[in-house]
PDB file of C-alpha atoms in Angstrom:
ATOM      1  CA  UNK A1004     116.943  85.991 124.698  1.00 52.00           C
ATOM      2  CA  UNK A1005     118.214  84.104 121.982  1.00 53.00           C
ATOM      3  CA  UNK A1006     114.366  83.365 120.941  1.00 63.00           C
ATOM      4  CA  UNK A1007     113.808  87.055 120.573  1.00 64.00           C
ATOM      5  CA  UNK A1008     116.983  87.758 118.851  1.00 62.00           C
ATOM      6  CA  UNK A1009     116.685  85.191 116.293  1.00 66.00           C
ATOM      7  CA  UNK A1010     113.425  87.396 114.669  1.00 69.00           C
ATOM      8  CA  UNK A1011     115.787  90.424 114.136  1.00 80.00           C
ATOM      9  CA  UNK A1012     118.519  91.829 112.010  1.00 82.00           C
ATOM     10  CA  UNK A1013     122.113  91.180 113.682  1.00 85.00           C
ATOM     11  CA  UNK A1014     122.749  94.775 113.444  1.00 84.00           C
ATOM     12  CA  UNK A1015     119.569  95.359 115.605  1.00 88.00           C
ATOM     13  CA  UNK A1016     120.658  93.487 118.609  1.00 90.00           C
ATOM     14  CA  UNK A1017     122.278  96.249 120.448  1.00 92.00           C
ATOM     15  CA  UNK A1018     118.849  98.070 120.316  1.00 94.00           C
ATOM     16  CA  UNK A1019     116.906  95.021 121.115  1.00 93.00           C
ATOM     17  CA  UNK A1020     118.967  94.237 124.565  1.00 93.00           C
ATOM     18  CA  UNK A1021     118.259  98.066 125.224  1.00 95.00           C
ATOM     19  CA  UNK A1022     114.699  97.237 124.979  1.00 95.00           C
ATOM     20  CA  UNK A1023     114.537  94.209 126.934  1.00 92.00           C
ATOM     21  CA  UNK A1024     116.126  96.038 129.812  1.00 95.00           C
ATOM     22  CA  UNK A1025     113.730  98.862 129.396  1.00 96.00           C
ATOM     23  CA  UNK A1026     110.966  96.175 129.993  1.00 93.00           C
ATOM     24  CA  UNK A1027     112.506  94.462 133.004  1.00 94.00           C
ATOM     25  CA  UNK A1028     113.315  97.904 134.354  1.00 94.00           C
ATOM     26  CA  UNK A1029     109.593  99.065 134.270  1.00 94.00           C
ATOM     27  CA  UNK A1030     108.603  95.094 135.602  1.00 92.00           C
ATOM     28  CA  UNK A1031     111.176  95.393 138.544  1.00 93.00           C
ATOM     29  CA  UNK A1032     110.090  99.404 139.521  1.00 92.00           C
ATOM     30  CA  UNK A1033     106.524  99.000 138.447  1.00 91.00           C
ATOM     31  CA  UNK A1034     107.139 102.283 137.327  1.00 92.00           C
ATOM     32  CA  UNK A1035     107.062 103.909 133.557  1.00 95.00           C
ATOM     33  CA  UNK A1036     109.922 104.351 131.548  1.00 96.00           C
ATOM     34  CA  UNK A1037     110.228 107.265 128.620  1.00 98.00           C
ATOM     35  CA  UNK A1038     112.325 106.595 125.533  1.00 98.00           C
ATOM     36  CA  UNK A1039     114.065 109.377 123.573  1.00 98.00           C
ATOM     37  CA  UNK A1040     112.715 109.975 119.889  1.00 98.00           C
ATOM     38  CA  UNK A1041     112.572 106.856 118.120  1.00 96.00           C
ATOM     39  CA  UNK A1042     112.297 106.098 114.264  1.00 91.00           C
ATOM     40  CA  UNK A1043     109.444 103.729 112.830  1.00 87.00           C
ATOM     41  CA  UNK A1044     111.442 100.703 112.872  1.00 86.00           C
ATOM     42  CA  UNK A1045     112.693 101.036 116.251  1.00 92.00           C
ATOM     43  CA  UNK A1046     109.081 101.925 117.410  1.00 92.00           C
ATOM     44  CA  UNK A1047     108.386  98.483 115.520  1.00 88.00           C
ATOM     45  CA  UNK A1048     110.902  96.722 117.680  1.00 90.00           C
ATOM     46  CA  UNK A1049     109.392  97.679 120.724  1.00 94.00           C
ATOM     47  CA  UNK A1050     105.985  97.034 119.951  1.00 91.00           C
ATOM     48  CA  UNK A1051     106.842  93.372 118.936  1.00 88.00           C
ATOM     49  CA  UNK A1052     108.942  92.960 121.972  1.00 90.00           C
ATOM     50  CA  UNK A1053     106.696  94.538 124.289  1.00 90.00           C
ATOM     51  CA  UNK A1054     103.628  95.712 122.606  1.00 73.00           C
ATOM     52  CA  UNK A1055     101.762  92.454 123.681  1.00 68.00           C
ATOM     53  CA  UNK A1056     102.627  92.057 127.217  1.00 71.00           C
ATOM     54  CA  UNK A1057      99.339  92.087 129.685  1.00 77.00           C
ATOM     55  CA  UNK A1058     101.018  93.675 132.434  1.00 88.00           C
ATOM     56  CA  UNK A1059     103.060  96.404 130.289  1.00 93.00           C
ATOM     57  CA  UNK A1060     101.286  99.050 128.008  1.00 93.00           C
ATOM     58  CA  UNK A1061     103.460 101.193 125.172  1.00 95.00           C
ATOM     59  CA  UNK A1062     102.346 104.570 124.380  1.00 96.00           C
ATOM     60  CA  UNK A1063     103.798 107.116 121.545  1.00 97.00           C
ATOM     61  CA  UNK A1064     103.786 110.367 121.022  1.00 98.00           C
ATOM     62  CA  UNK A1065     105.567 112.754 118.311  1.00 97.00           C
ATOM     63  CA  UNK A1066     103.862 116.209 118.898  1.00 96.00           C
ATOM     64  CA  UNK A1067     103.044 116.786 115.138  1.00 96.00           C
ATOM     65  CA  UNK A1068     100.086 114.946 113.174  1.00 92.00           C
ATOM     66  CA  UNK A1069     101.221 111.883 111.498  1.00 88.00           C
ATOM     67  CA  UNK A1070     105.165 112.182 113.254  1.00 93.00           C
ATOM     68  CA  UNK A1071     107.292 109.814 112.071  1.00 90.00           C
ATOM     69  CA  UNK A1072     109.874 109.928 115.092  1.00 95.00           C
ATOM     70  CA  UNK A1073     108.138 109.678 118.352  1.00 98.00           C
ATOM     71  CA  UNK A1074     109.011 109.247 122.165  1.00 98.00           C
ATOM     72  CA  UNK A1075     107.440 105.709 123.741  1.00 98.00           C
ATOM     73  CA  UNK A1076     106.033 105.590 126.980  1.00 97.00           C
ATOM     74  CA  UNK A1077     106.665 102.023 128.486  1.00 96.00           C
ATOM     75  CA  UNK A1078     104.374 101.633 131.614  1.00 94.00           C
ATOM     76  CA  UNK A1079     102.364  99.450 134.065  1.00 93.00           C
ATOM     77  CA  UNK A1080      99.163  98.706 133.239  1.00 88.00           C
ATOM     78  CA  UNK A1081      97.959 100.786 135.692  1.00 88.00           C
ATOM     79  CA  UNK A1082      99.317 103.989 134.236  1.00 90.00           C
ATOM     80  CA  UNK A1083      97.999 106.006 131.256  1.00 90.00           C
ATOM     81  CA  UNK A1084     100.290 109.143 130.303  1.00 94.00           C
ATOM     82  CA  UNK A1085      99.433 112.608 129.484  1.00 95.00           C
ATOM     83  CA  UNK A1086     100.546 114.597 126.401  1.00 94.00           C
ATOM     84  CA  UNK A1087     102.834 116.406 129.147  1.00 95.00           C
ATOM     85  CA  UNK A1088     104.422 113.050 130.450  1.00 97.00           C
ATOM     86  CA  UNK A1089     106.064 112.693 126.834  1.00 98.00           C
ATOM     87  CA  UNK A1090     108.239 115.868 127.670  1.00 98.00           C
ATOM     88  CA  UNK A1091     108.538 117.212 124.120  1.00 98.00           C
ATOM     89  CA  UNK A1092     108.962 120.779 123.128  1.00 98.00           C
ATOM     90  CA  UNK A1093     108.172 122.165 119.803  1.00 98.00           C
ATOM     91  CA  UNK A1094     110.508 125.044 118.903  1.00 98.00           C
ATOM     92  CA  UNK A1095     109.755 127.553 116.101  1.00 97.00           C
ATOM     93  CA  UNK A1096     112.525 129.024 113.923  1.00 94.00           C
ATOM     94  CA  UNK A1097     112.233 132.366 112.177  1.00 89.00           C
ATOM     95  CA  UNK A1098     114.871 134.068 109.949  1.00 87.00           C
ATOM     96  CA  UNK A1099     114.801 136.279 107.063  1.00 83.00           C
ATOM     97  CA  UNK A1100     113.064 134.312 104.262  1.00 77.00           C
ATOM     98  CA  UNK A1101     112.940 136.786 101.616  1.00 77.00           C
ATOM     99  CA  UNK A1102     116.749 136.278 101.163  1.00 77.00           C
ATOM    100  CA  UNK A1103     117.340 132.790 101.701  1.00 83.00           C
ATOM    101  CA  UNK A1104     115.279 129.324 101.665  1.00 85.00           C
ATOM    102  CA  UNK A1105     116.467 126.677 104.393  1.00 89.00           C
ATOM    103  CA  UNK A1106     115.577 122.997 103.879  1.00 88.00           C
ATOM    104  CA  UNK A1107     115.458 119.861 106.280  1.00 88.00           C
ATOM    105  CA  UNK A1108     119.307 118.748 105.884  1.00 88.00           C
ATOM    106  CA  UNK A1109     120.101 122.437 106.855  1.00 93.00           C
ATOM    107  CA  UNK A1110     118.154 122.458 109.719  1.00 94.00           C
ATOM    108  CA  UNK A1111     118.827 118.854 110.772  1.00 94.00           C
ATOM    109  CA  UNK A1112     122.690 119.799 110.102  1.00 94.00           C
ATOM    110  CA  UNK A1113     122.596 122.768 112.425  1.00 96.00           C
ATOM    111  CA  UNK A1114     120.852 121.019 115.049  1.00 97.00           C
ATOM    112  CA  UNK A1115     123.682 118.155 115.119  1.00 96.00           C
ATOM    113  CA  UNK A1116     126.613 120.447 114.976  1.00 96.00           C
ATOM    114  CA  UNK A1117     125.672 121.503 118.757  1.00 97.00           C
ATOM    115  CA  UNK A1118     126.843 118.068 119.728  1.00 96.00           C
ATOM    116  CA  UNK A1119     123.459 116.577 120.291  1.00 97.00           C
ATOM    117  CA  UNK A1120     122.451 113.335 119.306  1.00 96.00           C
ATOM    118  CA  UNK A1121     120.014 112.858 116.729  1.00 95.00           C
ATOM    119  CA  UNK A1122     117.874 110.912 119.383  1.00 97.00           C
ATOM    120  CA  UNK A1123     117.039 114.097 121.143  1.00 98.00           C
ATOM    121  CA  UNK A1124     115.075 115.586 118.072  1.00 98.00           C
ATOM    122  CA  UNK A1125     111.694 114.364 116.536  1.00 98.00           C
ATOM    123  CA  UNK A1126     110.488 115.412 112.985  1.00 96.00           C
ATOM    124  CA  UNK A1127     111.209 118.642 111.663  1.00 96.00           C
ATOM    125  CA  UNK A1128     108.431 120.525 109.586  1.00 94.00           C
ATOM    126  CA  UNK A1129     108.780 123.094 106.965  1.00 91.00           C
ATOM    127  CA  UNK A1130     106.350 125.210 105.576  1.00 87.00           C
ATOM    128  CA  UNK A1131     107.416 127.797 103.282  1.00 80.00           C
ATOM    129  CA  UNK A1132     108.842 130.154 105.700  1.00 82.00           C
ATOM    130  CA  UNK A1133     107.762 128.426 109.046  1.00 88.00           C
ATOM    131  CA  UNK A1134     109.933 125.958 110.796  1.00 94.00           C
ATOM    132  CA  UNK A1135     109.072 123.821 113.275  1.00 97.00           C
ATOM    133  CA  UNK A1136     110.993 120.631 115.081  1.00 98.00           C
ATOM    134  CA  UNK A1137     110.282 118.635 118.093  1.00 98.00           C
ATOM    135  CA  UNK A1138     113.039 117.982 120.879  1.00 98.00           C
ATOM    136  CA  UNK A1139     113.062 116.663 124.306  1.00 98.00           C
ATOM    137  CA  UNK A1140     112.581 118.680 127.140  1.00 98.00           C
ATOM    138  CA  UNK A1141     116.047 118.494 128.312  1.00 97.00           C
ATOM    139  CA  UNK A1142     118.087 120.040 125.760  1.00 98.00           C
ATOM    140  CA  UNK A1143     115.211 122.626 124.706  1.00 98.00           C
ATOM    141  CA  UNK A1144     117.030 125.472 126.794  1.00 97.00           C
ATOM    142  CA  UNK A1145     120.579 124.525 125.272  1.00 98.00           C
ATOM    143  CA  UNK A1146     119.314 124.593 121.729  1.00 97.00           C
ATOM    144  CA  UNK A1147     117.339 128.083 122.250  1.00 96.00           C
ATOM    145  CA  UNK A1148     120.590 129.460 123.787  1.00 95.00           C
ATOM    146  CA  UNK A1149     122.979 128.430 121.198  1.00 96.00           C
ATOM    147  CA  UNK A1150     121.436 127.813 118.020  1.00 96.00           C
ATOM    148  CA  UNK A1151     121.802 131.496 116.371  1.00 94.00           C
ATOM    149  CA  UNK A1152     122.800 130.518 112.829  1.00 93.00           C
ATOM    150  CA  UNK A1153     122.083 128.351 110.082  1.00 93.00           C
ATOM    151  CA  UNK A1154     125.219 128.392 107.806  1.00 89.00           C
ATOM    152  CA  UNK A1155     125.334 132.390 107.343  1.00 88.00           C
ATOM    153  CA  UNK A1156     121.676 132.482 108.215  1.00 89.00           C
ATOM    154  CA  UNK A1157     120.994 134.473 111.319  1.00 91.00           C
ATOM    155  CA  UNK A1158     117.948 132.528 113.037  1.00 92.00           C
ATOM    156  CA  UNK A1159     115.686 133.089 116.141  1.00 92.00           C
ATOM    157  CA  UNK A1160     114.668 130.241 117.945  1.00 95.00           C
ATOM    158  CA  UNK A1161     111.152 130.201 120.364  1.00 95.00           C
ATOM    159  CA  UNK A1162     108.991 127.702 122.129  1.00 96.00           C
ATOM    160  CA  UNK A1163     105.879 126.931 120.400  1.00 96.00           C
ATOM    161  CA  UNK A1164     103.133 127.730 122.920  1.00 92.00           C
ATOM    162  CA  UNK A1165      99.885 127.026 120.688  1.00 93.00           C
ATOM    163  CA  UNK A1166      99.606 123.625 119.484  1.00 91.00           C
ATOM    164  CA  UNK A1167      96.865 124.544 117.218  1.00 92.00           C
ATOM    165  CA  UNK A1168      99.612 126.445 115.088  1.00 94.00           C
ATOM    166  CA  UNK A1169     101.525 122.993 114.683  1.00 95.00           C
ATOM    167  CA  UNK A1170     102.505 122.830 110.875  1.00 93.00           C
ATOM    168  CA  UNK A1171     100.211 119.755 109.417  1.00 89.00           C
ATOM    169  CA  UNK A1172     101.785 116.949 107.009  1.00 83.00           C
ATOM    170  CA  UNK A1173     102.795 118.282 103.881  1.00 72.00           C
ATOM    171  CA  UNK A1174     102.992 114.708 102.313  1.00 70.00           C
ATOM    172  CA  UNK A1175     101.231 111.811 101.748  1.00 75.00           C
ATOM    173  CA  UNK A1176     102.048 108.018 101.677  1.00 81.00           C
ATOM    174  CA  UNK A1177     100.555 106.230  98.612  1.00 90.00           C
ATOM    175  CA  UNK A1178      99.879 102.353  99.253  1.00 93.00           C
ATOM    176  CA  UNK A1179     101.368  99.834  96.960  1.00 93.00           C
ATOM    177  CA  UNK A1180     101.196  96.092  96.893  1.00 95.00           C
ATOM    178  CA  UNK A1181     104.340  94.317  95.592  1.00 95.00           C
ATOM    179  CA  UNK A1182     105.321  91.045  94.663  1.00 95.00           C
ATOM    180  CA  UNK A1183     109.090  90.101  95.179  1.00 95.00           C
ATOM    181  CA  UNK A1184     111.386  87.062  95.039  1.00 93.00           C
ATOM    182  CA  UNK A1185     113.149  88.120  98.500  1.00 94.00           C
ATOM    183  CA  UNK A1186     113.144  90.579 101.257  1.00 95.00           C
ATOM    184  CA  UNK A1187     116.625  91.810  99.385  1.00 96.00           C
ATOM    185  CA  UNK A1188     117.424  95.778  99.508  1.00 97.00           C
ATOM    186  CA  UNK A1189     118.074  95.454  95.778  1.00 97.00           C
ATOM    187  CA  UNK A1190     114.911  93.509  94.632  1.00 96.00           C
ATOM    188  CA  UNK A1191     112.458  95.600  96.734  1.00 97.00           C
ATOM    189  CA  UNK A1192     114.087  98.994  95.361  1.00 97.00           C
ATOM    190  CA  UNK A1193     113.694  98.057  91.969  1.00 96.00           C
ATOM    191  CA  UNK A1194     110.306  96.892  92.422  1.00 95.00           C
ATOM    192  CA  UNK A1195     109.274  99.741  94.201  1.00 95.00           C
ATOM    193  CA  UNK A1196     110.539 103.002  91.779  1.00 94.00           C
ATOM    194  CA  UNK A1197     109.995 100.479  88.796  1.00 94.00           C
ATOM    195  CA  UNK A1198     113.755 100.796  87.793  1.00 95.00           C
ATOM    196  CA  UNK A1199     116.182  97.280  86.636  1.00 96.00           C
ATOM    197  CA  UNK A1200     118.095  95.380  89.630  1.00 95.00           C
ATOM    198  CA  UNK A1201     121.306  96.205  87.955  1.00 97.00           C
ATOM    199  CA  UNK A1202     120.663 100.233  88.465  1.00 97.00           C
ATOM    200  CA  UNK A1203     119.093  99.364  91.997  1.00 97.00           C
ATOM    201  CA  UNK A1204     122.573  97.535  92.769  1.00 97.00           C
ATOM    202  CA  UNK A1205     124.211 100.556  91.326  1.00 97.00           C
ATOM    203  CA  UNK A1206     122.404 103.332  93.564  1.00 97.00           C
ATOM    204  CA  UNK A1207     122.913 101.378  96.729  1.00 97.00           C
ATOM    205  CA  UNK A1208     126.881 100.841  95.931  1.00 96.00           C
ATOM    206  CA  UNK A1209     127.030 104.432  95.056  1.00 96.00           C
ATOM    207  CA  UNK A1210     125.813 105.157  98.540  1.00 94.00           C
ATOM    208  CA  UNK A1211     122.516 106.724  97.293  1.00 94.00           C
ATOM    209  CA  UNK A1212     120.588 104.550  99.267  1.00 96.00           C
ATOM    210  CA  UNK A1213     119.310 104.836 103.246  1.00 93.00           C
ATOM    211  CA  UNK A1214     117.633 102.177 105.463  1.00 92.00           C
ATOM    212  CA  UNK A1215     116.148 103.616 108.560  1.00 87.00           C
ATOM    213  CA  UNK A1216     117.980 106.743 108.192  1.00 80.00           C
ATOM    214  CA  UNK A1217     121.367 105.049 107.718  1.00 83.00           C
ATOM    215  CA  UNK A1218     123.238 104.583 104.769  1.00 89.00           C
ATOM    216  CA  UNK A1219     123.301 101.297 103.429  1.00 93.00           C
ATOM    217  CA  UNK A1220     125.972  99.963 100.626  1.00 94.00           C
ATOM    218  CA  UNK A1221     125.066  96.191 100.966  1.00 95.00           C
ATOM    219  CA  UNK A1222     122.617  95.033  98.228  1.00 96.00           C
ATOM    220  CA  UNK A1223     121.755  91.740  99.739  1.00 95.00           C
ATOM    221  CA  UNK A1224     120.553  93.432 102.736  1.00 95.00           C
ATOM    222  CA  UNK A1225     117.399  91.789 104.121  1.00 93.00           C
ATOM    223  CA  UNK A1226     114.533  94.151 105.063  1.00 95.00           C
ATOM    224  CA  UNK A1227     112.104  93.625 107.305  1.00 91.00           C
ATOM    225  CA  UNK A1228     108.506  95.154 108.374  1.00 89.00           C
ATOM    226  CA  UNK A1229     108.544  98.718 109.368  1.00 87.00           C
ATOM    227  CA  UNK A1230     111.980  99.575 107.503  1.00 91.00           C
ATOM    228  CA  UNK A1231     112.223 103.126 105.987  1.00 92.00           C
ATOM    229  CA  UNK A1232     114.013 103.162 102.488  1.00 95.00           C
ATOM    230  CA  UNK A1233     115.149 106.222 100.863  1.00 93.00           C
ATOM    231  CA  UNK A1234     117.068 106.531  97.632  1.00 94.00           C
ATOM    232  CA  UNK A1235     118.747 109.994  96.328  1.00 90.00           C
ATOM    233  CA  UNK A1236     116.887 111.173  93.030  1.00 88.00           C
ATOM    234  CA  UNK A1237     113.738 108.792  93.395  1.00 92.00           C
ATOM    235  CA  UNK A1238     112.245 109.252  96.806  1.00 90.00           C
ATOM    236  CA  UNK A1239     111.139 107.314  99.973  1.00 91.00           C
ATOM    237  CA  UNK A1240     109.232 104.444 100.973  1.00 94.00           C
ATOM    238  CA  UNK A1241     108.322 102.088 104.156  1.00 92.00           C
ATOM    239  CA  UNK A1242     107.227  98.582 104.271  1.00 94.00           C
ATOM    240  CA  UNK A1243     104.074  98.896 105.808  1.00 91.00           C
ATOM    241  CA  UNK A1244     102.986  95.079 105.945  1.00 91.00           C
ATOM    242  CA  UNK A1245     104.327  91.480 105.103  1.00 93.00           C
ATOM    243  CA  UNK A1246     100.958  90.266 103.741  1.00 93.00           C
ATOM    244  CA  UNK A1247     102.746  86.381 102.862  1.00 93.00           C
ATOM    245  CA  UNK A1248     103.416  84.330 100.313  1.00 93.00           C
ATOM    246  CA  UNK A1249     101.791  83.563  96.795  1.00 93.00           C
ATOM    247  CA  UNK A1250     101.190  80.596  95.339  1.00 91.00           C
ATOM    248  CA  UNK A1251     104.012  80.652  93.669  1.00 91.00           C
ATOM    249  CA  UNK A1252     105.902  81.141  97.052  1.00 93.00           C
ATOM    250  CA  UNK A1253     106.761  85.096  96.068  1.00 94.00           C
ATOM    251  CA  UNK A1254     106.472  87.637  98.991  1.00 96.00           C
ATOM    252  CA  UNK A1255     103.458  89.699  98.896  1.00 96.00           C
ATOM    253  CA  UNK A1256     103.879  93.114 100.694  1.00 95.00           C
ATOM    254  CA  UNK A1257     102.400  96.433 101.081  1.00 96.00           C
ATOM    255  CA  UNK A1258     104.487  99.382 100.972  1.00 95.00           C
ATOM    256  CA  UNK A1259     104.037 103.168 101.435  1.00 93.00           C
ATOM    257  CA  UNK A1260     105.420 105.566  98.903  1.00 92.00           C
ATOM    258  CA  UNK A1261     106.335 109.206 100.290  1.00 84.00           C
ATOM    259  CA  UNK A1262     104.669 111.568  97.857  1.00 73.00           C
ATOM    260  CA  UNK A1263     104.672 115.495  98.236  1.00 59.00           C
ATOM    261  CA  UNK A1264     101.327 116.995  98.365  1.00 51.00           C
TER     262      UNK A1264
END
């Protein structure tokens, strides 16, 4: 256990312990395990701990093309899941779009106000007046029954039957190679957005920065491969690969900068 934990951050240890429990459960019962929706960093951790295991395979599905949030299926080598095994439901939301515009935070806020944990929801896709979101099968009926308004806007929710109608990605990731002195949040933030180190520190301390969708106000927070960082007013990026070190002992890494199409 200690050998595994040393490769990850302290704040990730509770999740890592859960992953190890999932692995043991699959080994002991020789039966598959379906997770809730995981963010990209959590997916990376699961793949790091279980992905190379000979007797266990990890499969992922988020329903949408290029989905960020996915459910993982941890299964013995004899078992290969179908799309139905992931138990993902796509709900479509209609509203009087002539009079109002709904954004991602509006939709997510309304869903969470139902008292349902974020882990039960996958990606939310918006294309003009069309809104779709992924959720676990177990809470789909509850959402359809109870979500009747977003703010003051009346909404109607139906299950999407035709998967060919799924909203395609509205954005793309632009690859960029960085050379940094350390994996500190302030260092990588300043390099990614071409701003001063001081400005990046002010943004972090001012509550403008999130790491893996959670607020982070620690300038020296150590980032790792698979992390997704967002900064209000600047955008979002993810650390896709840590390539190694240069001759001058700098860290070379590749990030994906989020860009709206």
